[in-house]
mmCIF file of C-alpha atoms and ligand atoms in Angstrom:
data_model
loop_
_atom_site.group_PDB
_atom_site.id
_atom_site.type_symbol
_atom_site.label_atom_id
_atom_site.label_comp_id
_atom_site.label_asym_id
_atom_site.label_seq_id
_atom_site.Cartn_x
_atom_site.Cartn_y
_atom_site.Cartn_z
ATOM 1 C CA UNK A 1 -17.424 7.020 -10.224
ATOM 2 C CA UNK A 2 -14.258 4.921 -9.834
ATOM 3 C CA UNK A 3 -12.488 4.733 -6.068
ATOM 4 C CA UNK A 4 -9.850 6.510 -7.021
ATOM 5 C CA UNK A 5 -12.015 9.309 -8.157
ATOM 6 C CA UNK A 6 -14.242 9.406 -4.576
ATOM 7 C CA UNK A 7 -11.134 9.420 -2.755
ATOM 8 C CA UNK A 8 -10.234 12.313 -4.393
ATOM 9 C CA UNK A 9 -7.197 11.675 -7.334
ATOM 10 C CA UNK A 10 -3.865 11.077 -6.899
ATOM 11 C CA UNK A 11 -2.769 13.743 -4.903
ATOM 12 C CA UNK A 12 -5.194 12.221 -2.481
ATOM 13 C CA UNK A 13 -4.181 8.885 -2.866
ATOM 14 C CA UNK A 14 -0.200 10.159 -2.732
ATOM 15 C CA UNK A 15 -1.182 11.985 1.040
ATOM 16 C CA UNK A 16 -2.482 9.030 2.130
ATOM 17 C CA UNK A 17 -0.021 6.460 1.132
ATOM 18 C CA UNK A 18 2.714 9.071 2.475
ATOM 19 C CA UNK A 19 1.027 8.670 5.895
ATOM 20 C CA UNK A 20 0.582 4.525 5.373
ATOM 21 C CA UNK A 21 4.428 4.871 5.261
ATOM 22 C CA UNK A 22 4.611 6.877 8.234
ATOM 23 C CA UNK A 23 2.403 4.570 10.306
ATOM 24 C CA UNK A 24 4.641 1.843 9.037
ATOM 25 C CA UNK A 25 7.825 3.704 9.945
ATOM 26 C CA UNK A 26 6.198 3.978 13.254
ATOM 27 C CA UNK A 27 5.165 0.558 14.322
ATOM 28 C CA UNK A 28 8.511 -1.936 15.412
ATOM 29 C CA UNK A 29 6.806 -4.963 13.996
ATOM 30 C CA UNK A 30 7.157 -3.897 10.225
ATOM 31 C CA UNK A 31 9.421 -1.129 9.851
ATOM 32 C CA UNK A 32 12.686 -3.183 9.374
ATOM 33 C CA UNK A 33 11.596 -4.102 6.173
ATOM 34 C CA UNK A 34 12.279 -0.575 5.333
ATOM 35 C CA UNK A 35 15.844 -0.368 6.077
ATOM 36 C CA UNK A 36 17.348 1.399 3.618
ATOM 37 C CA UNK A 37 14.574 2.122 1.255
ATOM 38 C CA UNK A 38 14.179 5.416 -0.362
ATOM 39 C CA UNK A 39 10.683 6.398 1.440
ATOM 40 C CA UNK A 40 10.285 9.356 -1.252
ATOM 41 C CA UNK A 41 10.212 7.430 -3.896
ATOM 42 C CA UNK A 42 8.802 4.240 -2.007
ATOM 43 C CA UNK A 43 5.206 6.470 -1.582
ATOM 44 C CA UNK A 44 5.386 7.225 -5.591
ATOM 45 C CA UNK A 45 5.453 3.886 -6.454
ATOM 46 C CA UNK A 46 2.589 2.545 -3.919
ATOM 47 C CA UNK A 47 0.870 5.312 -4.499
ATOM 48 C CA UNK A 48 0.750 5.068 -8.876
ATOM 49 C CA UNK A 49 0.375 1.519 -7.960
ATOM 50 C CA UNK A 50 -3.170 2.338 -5.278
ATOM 51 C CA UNK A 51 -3.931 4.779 -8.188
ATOM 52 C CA UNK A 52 -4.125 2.140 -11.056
ATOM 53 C CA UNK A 53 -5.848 -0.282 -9.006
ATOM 54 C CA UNK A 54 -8.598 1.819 -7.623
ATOM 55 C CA UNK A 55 -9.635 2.731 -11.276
ATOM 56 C CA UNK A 56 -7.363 5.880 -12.224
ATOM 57 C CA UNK A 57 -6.408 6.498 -15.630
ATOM 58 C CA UNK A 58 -2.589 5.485 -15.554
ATOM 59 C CA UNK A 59 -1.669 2.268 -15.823
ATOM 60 C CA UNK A 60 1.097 0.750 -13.012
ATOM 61 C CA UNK A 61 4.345 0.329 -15.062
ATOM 62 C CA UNK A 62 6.294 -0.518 -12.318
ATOM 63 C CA UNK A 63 7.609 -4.195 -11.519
ATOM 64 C CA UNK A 64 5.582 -6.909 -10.705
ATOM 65 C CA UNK A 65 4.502 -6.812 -7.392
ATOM 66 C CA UNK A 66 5.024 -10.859 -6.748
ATOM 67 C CA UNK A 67 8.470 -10.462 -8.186
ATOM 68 C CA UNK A 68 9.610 -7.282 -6.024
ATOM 69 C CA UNK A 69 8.232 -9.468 -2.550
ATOM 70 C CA UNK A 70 9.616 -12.426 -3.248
ATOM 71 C CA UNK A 71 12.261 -12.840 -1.080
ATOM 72 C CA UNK A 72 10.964 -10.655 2.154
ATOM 73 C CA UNK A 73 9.262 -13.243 4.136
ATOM 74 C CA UNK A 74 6.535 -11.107 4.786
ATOM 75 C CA UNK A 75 3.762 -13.196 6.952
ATOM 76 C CA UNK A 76 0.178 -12.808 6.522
ATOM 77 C CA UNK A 77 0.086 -11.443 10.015
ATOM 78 C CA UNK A 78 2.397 -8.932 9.102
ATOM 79 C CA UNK A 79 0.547 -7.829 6.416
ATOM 80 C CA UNK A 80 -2.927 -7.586 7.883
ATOM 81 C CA UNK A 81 -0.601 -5.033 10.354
ATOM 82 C CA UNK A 82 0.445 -3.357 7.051
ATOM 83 C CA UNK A 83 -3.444 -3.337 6.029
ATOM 84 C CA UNK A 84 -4.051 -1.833 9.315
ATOM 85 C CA UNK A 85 -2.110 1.127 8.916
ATOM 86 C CA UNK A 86 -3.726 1.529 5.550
ATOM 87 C CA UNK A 87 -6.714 1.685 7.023
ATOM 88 C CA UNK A 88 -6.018 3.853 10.080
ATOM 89 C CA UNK A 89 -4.279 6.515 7.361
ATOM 90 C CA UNK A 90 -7.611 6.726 5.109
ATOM 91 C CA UNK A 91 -9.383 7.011 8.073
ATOM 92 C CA UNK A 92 -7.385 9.719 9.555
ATOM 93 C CA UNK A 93 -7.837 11.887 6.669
ATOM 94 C CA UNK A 94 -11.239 11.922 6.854
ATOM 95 C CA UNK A 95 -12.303 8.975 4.210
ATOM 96 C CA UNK A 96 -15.542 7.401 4.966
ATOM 97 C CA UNK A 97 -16.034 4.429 6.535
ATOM 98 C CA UNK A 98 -17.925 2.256 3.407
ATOM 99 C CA UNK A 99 -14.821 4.008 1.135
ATOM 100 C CA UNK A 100 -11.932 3.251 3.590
ATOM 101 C CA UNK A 101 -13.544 -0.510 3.195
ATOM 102 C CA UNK A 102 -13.539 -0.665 -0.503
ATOM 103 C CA UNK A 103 -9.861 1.178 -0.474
ATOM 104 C CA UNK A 104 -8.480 -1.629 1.739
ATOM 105 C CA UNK A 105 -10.101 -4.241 -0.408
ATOM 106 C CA UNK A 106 -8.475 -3.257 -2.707
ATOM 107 C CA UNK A 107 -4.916 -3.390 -1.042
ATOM 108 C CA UNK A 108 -6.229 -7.000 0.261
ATOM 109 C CA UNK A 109 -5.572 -7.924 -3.499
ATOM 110 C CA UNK A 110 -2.211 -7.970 -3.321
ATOM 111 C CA UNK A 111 -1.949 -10.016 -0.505
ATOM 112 C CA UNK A 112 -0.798 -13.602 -2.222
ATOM 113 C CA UNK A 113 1.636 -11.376 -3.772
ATOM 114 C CA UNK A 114 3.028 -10.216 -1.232
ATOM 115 C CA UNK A 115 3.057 -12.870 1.817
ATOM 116 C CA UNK A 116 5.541 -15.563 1.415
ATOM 117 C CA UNK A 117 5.850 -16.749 4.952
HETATM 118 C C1 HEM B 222 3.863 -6.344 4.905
HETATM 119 C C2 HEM B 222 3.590 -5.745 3.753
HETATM 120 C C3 HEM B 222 4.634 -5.196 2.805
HETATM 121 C C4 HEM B 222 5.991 -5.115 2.943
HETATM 122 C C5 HEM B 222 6.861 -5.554 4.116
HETATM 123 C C6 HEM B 222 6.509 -4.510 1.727
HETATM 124 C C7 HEM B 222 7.841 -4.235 1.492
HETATM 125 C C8 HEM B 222 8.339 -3.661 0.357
HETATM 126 C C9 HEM B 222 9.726 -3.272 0.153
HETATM 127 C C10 HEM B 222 10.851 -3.431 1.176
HETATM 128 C C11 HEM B 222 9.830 -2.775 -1.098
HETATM 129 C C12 HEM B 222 11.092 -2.199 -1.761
HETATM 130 C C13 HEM B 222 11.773 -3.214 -2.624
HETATM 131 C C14 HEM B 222 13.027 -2.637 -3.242
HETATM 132 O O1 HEM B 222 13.032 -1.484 -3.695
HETATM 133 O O2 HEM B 222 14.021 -3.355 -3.280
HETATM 134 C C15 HEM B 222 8.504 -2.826 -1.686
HETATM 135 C C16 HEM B 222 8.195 -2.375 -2.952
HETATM 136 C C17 HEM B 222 6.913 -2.172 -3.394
HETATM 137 N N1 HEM B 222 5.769 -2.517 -2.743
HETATM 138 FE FE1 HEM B 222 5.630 -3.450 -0.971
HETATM 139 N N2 HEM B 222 5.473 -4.246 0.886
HETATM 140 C C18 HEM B 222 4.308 -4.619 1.513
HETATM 141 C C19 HEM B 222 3.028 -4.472 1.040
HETATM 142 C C20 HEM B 222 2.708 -3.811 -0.108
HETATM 143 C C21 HEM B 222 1.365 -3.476 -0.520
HETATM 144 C C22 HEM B 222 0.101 -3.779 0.288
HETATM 145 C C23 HEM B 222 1.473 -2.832 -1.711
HETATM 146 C C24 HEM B 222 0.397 -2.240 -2.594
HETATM 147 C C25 HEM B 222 -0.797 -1.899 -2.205
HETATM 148 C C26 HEM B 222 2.874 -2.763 -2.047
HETATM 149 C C27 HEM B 222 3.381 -2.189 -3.170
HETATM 150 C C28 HEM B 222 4.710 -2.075 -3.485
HETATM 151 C C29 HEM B 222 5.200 -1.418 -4.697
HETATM 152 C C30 HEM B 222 4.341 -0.784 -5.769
HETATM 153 C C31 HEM B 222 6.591 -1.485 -4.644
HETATM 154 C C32 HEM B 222 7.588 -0.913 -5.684
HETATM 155 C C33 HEM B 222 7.682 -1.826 -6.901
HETATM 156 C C34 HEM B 222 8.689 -1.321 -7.915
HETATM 157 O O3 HEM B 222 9.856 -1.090 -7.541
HETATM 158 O O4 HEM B 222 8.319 -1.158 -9.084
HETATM 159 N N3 HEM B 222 3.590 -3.372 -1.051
HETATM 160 N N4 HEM B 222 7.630 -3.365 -0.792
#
């Protein structure tokens, strides 16, 4: 059984990457980089992008994810905070512990895309 099917499909995987963004939203530290961005639509894209990666059956056709970062100076401290929230929004819906591991994992992937500074 593939991640994305223990956590529960993508309208599982949508809740919970609507509630990354709101822990995001919520925290000072990160949520400038926001500013501006369409949140709605924000969550779709994360989310079919969490959904590919975890083993779903659509493939991401968005942009590539190195690309898109490029130019936000995100810092690797910054996005282990990001990887926090993750983390703290499986967990909050009720993910278990050895899942909400191999979820984040997962996300941890896209770190050297996405850190630049
Ligand atoms: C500190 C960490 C991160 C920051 C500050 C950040 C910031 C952003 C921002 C501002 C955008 C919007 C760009 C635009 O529309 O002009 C974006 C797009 C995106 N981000 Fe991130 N991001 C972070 C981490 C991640 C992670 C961990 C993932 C995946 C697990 C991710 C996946 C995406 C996707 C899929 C898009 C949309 C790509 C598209 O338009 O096709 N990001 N990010």
């Amino acid at each position: 059984m593939t991640l994305f099917e223990q956590l529960g499909g993508e309208a599982a995987v949508t809740a919970v990457t609507a509630q990354f963004y709101a822990n995001i939203q919520a925290d000072a530290t990160v949520a400038n980089f926001f500013n501006g961005i369409n949140m709605a639509d924000q969550t779709n894209k994360t989310a079919s992008f969490l959904c590919a990666a975890l083993g779903g059956p659509k493939a991401w056709g968005g942009r590539n994810l190195k690309e898109v970062h490029a130019n936000m100076g995100v810092t690797n401290a910054q996005f282990t905070t990001v990887i926090g929230h993750l983390r703290s929004a499986l967990t909050s819906a009720g993910v278990a512990a050895d899942l909400v591991e191999q979820t984040v994992a997962v996300a941890e992937t896209v770190r050297g895309d996405v850190v630049t500074a």
